[in-house]
Short mmCIF file of C-alpha atoms in Angstrom, two decimals:
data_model
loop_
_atom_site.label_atom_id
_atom_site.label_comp_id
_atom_site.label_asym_id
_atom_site.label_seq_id
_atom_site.Cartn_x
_atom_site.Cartn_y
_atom_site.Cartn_z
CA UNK A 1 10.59 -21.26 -8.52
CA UNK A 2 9.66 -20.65 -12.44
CA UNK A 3 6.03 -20.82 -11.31
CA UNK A 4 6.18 -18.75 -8.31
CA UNK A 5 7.52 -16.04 -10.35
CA UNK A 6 4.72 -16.51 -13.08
CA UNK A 7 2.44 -16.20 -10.40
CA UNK A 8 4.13 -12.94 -8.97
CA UNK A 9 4.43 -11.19 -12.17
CA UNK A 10 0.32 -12.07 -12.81
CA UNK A 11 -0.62 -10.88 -9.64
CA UNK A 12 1.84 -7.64 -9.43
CA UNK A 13 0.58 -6.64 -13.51
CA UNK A 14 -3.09 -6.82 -12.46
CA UNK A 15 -1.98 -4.42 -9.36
CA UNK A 16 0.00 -2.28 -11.49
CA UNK A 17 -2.72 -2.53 -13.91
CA UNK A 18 -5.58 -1.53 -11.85
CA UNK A 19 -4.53 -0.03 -8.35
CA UNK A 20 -4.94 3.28 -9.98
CA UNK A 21 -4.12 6.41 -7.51
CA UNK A 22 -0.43 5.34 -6.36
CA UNK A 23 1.39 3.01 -4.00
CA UNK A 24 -0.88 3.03 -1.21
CA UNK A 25 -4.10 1.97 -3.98
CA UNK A 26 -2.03 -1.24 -4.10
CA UNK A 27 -2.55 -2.23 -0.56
CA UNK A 28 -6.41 -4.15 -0.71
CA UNK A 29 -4.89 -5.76 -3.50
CA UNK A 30 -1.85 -6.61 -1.36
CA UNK A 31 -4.15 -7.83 0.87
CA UNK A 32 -6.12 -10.13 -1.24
CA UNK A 33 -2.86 -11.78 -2.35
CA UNK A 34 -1.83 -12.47 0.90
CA UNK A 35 -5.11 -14.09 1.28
CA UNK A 36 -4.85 -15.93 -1.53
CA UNK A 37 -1.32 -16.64 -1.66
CA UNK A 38 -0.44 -17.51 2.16
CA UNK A 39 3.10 -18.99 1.68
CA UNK A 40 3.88 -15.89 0.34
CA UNK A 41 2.93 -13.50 2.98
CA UNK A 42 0.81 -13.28 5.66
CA UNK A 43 -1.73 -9.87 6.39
CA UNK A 44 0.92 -8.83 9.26
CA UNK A 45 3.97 -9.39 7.25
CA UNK A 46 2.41 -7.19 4.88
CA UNK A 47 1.93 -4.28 7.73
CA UNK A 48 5.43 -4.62 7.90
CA UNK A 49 6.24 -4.35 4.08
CA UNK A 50 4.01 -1.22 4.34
CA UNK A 51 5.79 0.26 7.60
CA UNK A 52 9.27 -0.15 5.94
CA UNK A 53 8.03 1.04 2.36
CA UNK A 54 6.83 4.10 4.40
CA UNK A 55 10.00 4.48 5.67
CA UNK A 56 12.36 4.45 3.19
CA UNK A 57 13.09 6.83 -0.04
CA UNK A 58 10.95 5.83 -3.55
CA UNK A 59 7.86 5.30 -4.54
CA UNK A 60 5.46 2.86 -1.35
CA UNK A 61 4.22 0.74 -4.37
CA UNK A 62 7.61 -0.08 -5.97
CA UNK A 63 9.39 -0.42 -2.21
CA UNK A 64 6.32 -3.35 -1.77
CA UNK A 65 7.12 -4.85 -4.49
CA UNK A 66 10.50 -5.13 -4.05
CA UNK A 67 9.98 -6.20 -0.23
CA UNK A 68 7.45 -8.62 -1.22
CA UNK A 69 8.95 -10.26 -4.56
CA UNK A 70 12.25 -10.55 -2.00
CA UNK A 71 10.58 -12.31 0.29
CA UNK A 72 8.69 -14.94 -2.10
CA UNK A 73 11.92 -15.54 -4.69
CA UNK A 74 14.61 -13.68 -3.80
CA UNK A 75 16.54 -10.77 -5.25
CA UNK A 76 15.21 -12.42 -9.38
CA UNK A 77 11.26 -12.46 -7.22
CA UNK A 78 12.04 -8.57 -6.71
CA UNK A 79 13.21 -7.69 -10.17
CA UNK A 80 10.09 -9.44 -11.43
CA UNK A 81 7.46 -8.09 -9.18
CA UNK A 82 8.50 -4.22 -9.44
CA UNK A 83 8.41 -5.27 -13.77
CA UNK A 84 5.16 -6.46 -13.35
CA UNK A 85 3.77 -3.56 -11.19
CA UNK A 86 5.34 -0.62 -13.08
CA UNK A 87 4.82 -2.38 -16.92
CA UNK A 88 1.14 -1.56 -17.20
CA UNK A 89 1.93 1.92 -16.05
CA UNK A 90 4.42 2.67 -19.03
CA UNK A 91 2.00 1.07 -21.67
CA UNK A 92 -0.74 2.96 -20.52
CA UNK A 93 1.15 6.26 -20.45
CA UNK A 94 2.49 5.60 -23.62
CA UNK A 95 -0.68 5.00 -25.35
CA UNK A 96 -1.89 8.02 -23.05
CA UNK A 97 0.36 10.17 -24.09
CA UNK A 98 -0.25 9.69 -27.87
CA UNK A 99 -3.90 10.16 -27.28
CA UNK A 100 -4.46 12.50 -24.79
CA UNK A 101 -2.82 15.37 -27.12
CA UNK A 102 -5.84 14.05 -29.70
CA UNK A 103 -8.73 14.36 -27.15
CA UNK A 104 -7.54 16.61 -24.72
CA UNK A 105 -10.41 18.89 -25.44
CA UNK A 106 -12.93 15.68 -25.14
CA UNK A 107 -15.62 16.01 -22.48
CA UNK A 108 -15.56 12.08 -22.59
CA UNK A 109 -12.37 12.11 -21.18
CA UNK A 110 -12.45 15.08 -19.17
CA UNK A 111 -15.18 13.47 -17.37
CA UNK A 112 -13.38 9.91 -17.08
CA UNK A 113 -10.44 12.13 -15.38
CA UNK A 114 -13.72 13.26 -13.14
CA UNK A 115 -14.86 9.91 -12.26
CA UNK A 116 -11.60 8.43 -11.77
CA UNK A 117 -9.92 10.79 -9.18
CA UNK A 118 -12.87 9.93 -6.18
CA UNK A 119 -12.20 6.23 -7.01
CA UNK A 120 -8.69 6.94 -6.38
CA UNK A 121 -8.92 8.29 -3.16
CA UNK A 122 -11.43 6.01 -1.65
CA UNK A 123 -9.05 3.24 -2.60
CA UNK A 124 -6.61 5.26 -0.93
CA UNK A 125 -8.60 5.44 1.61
CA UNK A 126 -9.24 2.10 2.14
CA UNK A 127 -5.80 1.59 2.86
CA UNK A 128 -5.89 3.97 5.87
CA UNK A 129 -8.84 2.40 7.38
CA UNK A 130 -7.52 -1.13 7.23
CA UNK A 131 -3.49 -0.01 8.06
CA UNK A 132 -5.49 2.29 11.23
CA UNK A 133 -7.56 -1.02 12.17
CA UNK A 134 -5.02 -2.99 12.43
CA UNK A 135 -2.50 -1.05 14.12
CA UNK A 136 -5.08 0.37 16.17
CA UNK A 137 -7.78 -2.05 16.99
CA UNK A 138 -7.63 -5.55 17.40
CA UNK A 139 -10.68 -6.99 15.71
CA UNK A 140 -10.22 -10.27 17.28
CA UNK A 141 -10.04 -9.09 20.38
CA UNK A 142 -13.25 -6.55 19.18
CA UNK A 143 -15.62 -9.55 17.58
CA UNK A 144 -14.62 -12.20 21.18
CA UNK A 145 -15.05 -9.77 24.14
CA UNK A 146 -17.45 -7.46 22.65
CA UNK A 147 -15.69 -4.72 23.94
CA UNK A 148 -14.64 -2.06 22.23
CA UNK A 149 -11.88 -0.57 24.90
CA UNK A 150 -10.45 -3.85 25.33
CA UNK A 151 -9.75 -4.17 21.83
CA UNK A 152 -7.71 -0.58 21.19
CA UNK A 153 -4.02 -0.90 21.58
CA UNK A 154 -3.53 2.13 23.95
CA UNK A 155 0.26 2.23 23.23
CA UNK A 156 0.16 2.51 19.46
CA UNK A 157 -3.14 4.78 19.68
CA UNK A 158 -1.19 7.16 21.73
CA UNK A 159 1.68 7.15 19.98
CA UNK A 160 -0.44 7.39 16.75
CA UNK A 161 -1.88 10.32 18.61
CA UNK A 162 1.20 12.40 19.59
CA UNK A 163 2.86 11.84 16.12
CA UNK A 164 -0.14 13.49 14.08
CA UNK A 165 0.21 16.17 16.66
CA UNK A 166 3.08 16.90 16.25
CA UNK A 167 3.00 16.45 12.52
CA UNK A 168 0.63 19.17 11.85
CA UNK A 169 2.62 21.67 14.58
CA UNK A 170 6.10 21.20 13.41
CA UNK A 171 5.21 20.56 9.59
CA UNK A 172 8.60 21.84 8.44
CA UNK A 173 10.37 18.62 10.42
CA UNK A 174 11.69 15.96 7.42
CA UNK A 175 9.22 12.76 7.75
CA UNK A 176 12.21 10.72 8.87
CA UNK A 177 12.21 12.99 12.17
CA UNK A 178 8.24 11.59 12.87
CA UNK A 179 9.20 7.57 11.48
CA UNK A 180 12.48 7.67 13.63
CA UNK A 181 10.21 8.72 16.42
CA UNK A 182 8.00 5.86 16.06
CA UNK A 183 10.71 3.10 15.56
CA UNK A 184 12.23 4.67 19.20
CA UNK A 185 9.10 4.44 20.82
CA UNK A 186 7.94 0.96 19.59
CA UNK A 187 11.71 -0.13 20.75
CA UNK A 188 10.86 1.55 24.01
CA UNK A 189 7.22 -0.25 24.11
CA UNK A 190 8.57 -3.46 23.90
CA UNK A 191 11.38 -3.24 27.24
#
């Protein structure tokens, strides 16, 4: 148990540490630890962490975290996970903060804050691409039948569809409105 949650507060710092851009940055290296770590969770059961992170109030990266350290140690595996993400954070914004009010006029930094916000966002979207493939498209099915029609998951594809639809019409409706929506359907998909 004492090593397991050595192991989950190394692997959840060097997250915190580098999946710069937010919660959903954290997800490749979600991914590589359930490669690496299989008893701990597996690539679907980390679709799931994401779904339910998505879907409930806080911060995605901290809701992982505390999904995820639950799941490998318990309630004490969640405590030390969401430390170990959110600790890097706080020492870099404190050392940030005493800085930046030195430099703040420093072209060096002003074009590090350049730099860093297009890494963000293709780690961000990273994410997307691998949540969309696997929800979407099974590459299994894509890479043995060689077809690509075979491999879409028409149910989740159309519901994918009609929820971004309506998304961007009714934009005032509360996010719970569109994840409620999904949760009925999938229920419905599965009778």
């Amino acid at each position: 148990m004492i090593v397991d949650l050595l192991w989950c507060f190394w692997e959840y710092f060097q997250t915190g540490l580098f999946a710069v851009g937010g919660g959903l940055a954290t997800i490749p290296f979600l991914e590589g630890m359930a490669k690496r770590h299989h008893d701990w969770f597996s690539l679907e059961e980390l679709r799931n962490f994401v779904a339910i992170s998505e879907s409930t109030p806080g911060p995605i990266g901290i809701n992982i975290a505390t999904y995820a350290g639950h799941r490998i140690a318990g309630p004490l595996g969640s405590v030390v996970c969401v430390f170990a993400l959110v600790l890097p954070a706080f020492i870099i914004m404190v050392i940030v903060a005493k800085m930046l009010q030195k430099f703040k006029n420093s072209t060096l930094v002003n074009n590090a804050f350049y730099g860093i916000r297009p890494a963000t966002t293709a780690l961000i979207l990273w994410a997307v691409i691998s949540t969309f493939k696997e929800v979407l498209i099974d590459i299994d099915a894509l890479s043995s039948l060689g077809s690509f029609f075979t491999a879409i998951d028409i149910k989740n594809l159309i519901l994918f569809a009609v929820i971004l639809a309506a998304s961007l019409i009714f934009k005032k409706l509360h996010p719970i409105v569109f994840i409620a929506t999904g949760a009925a359907a999938g229920i419905i998909f599965a009778l």
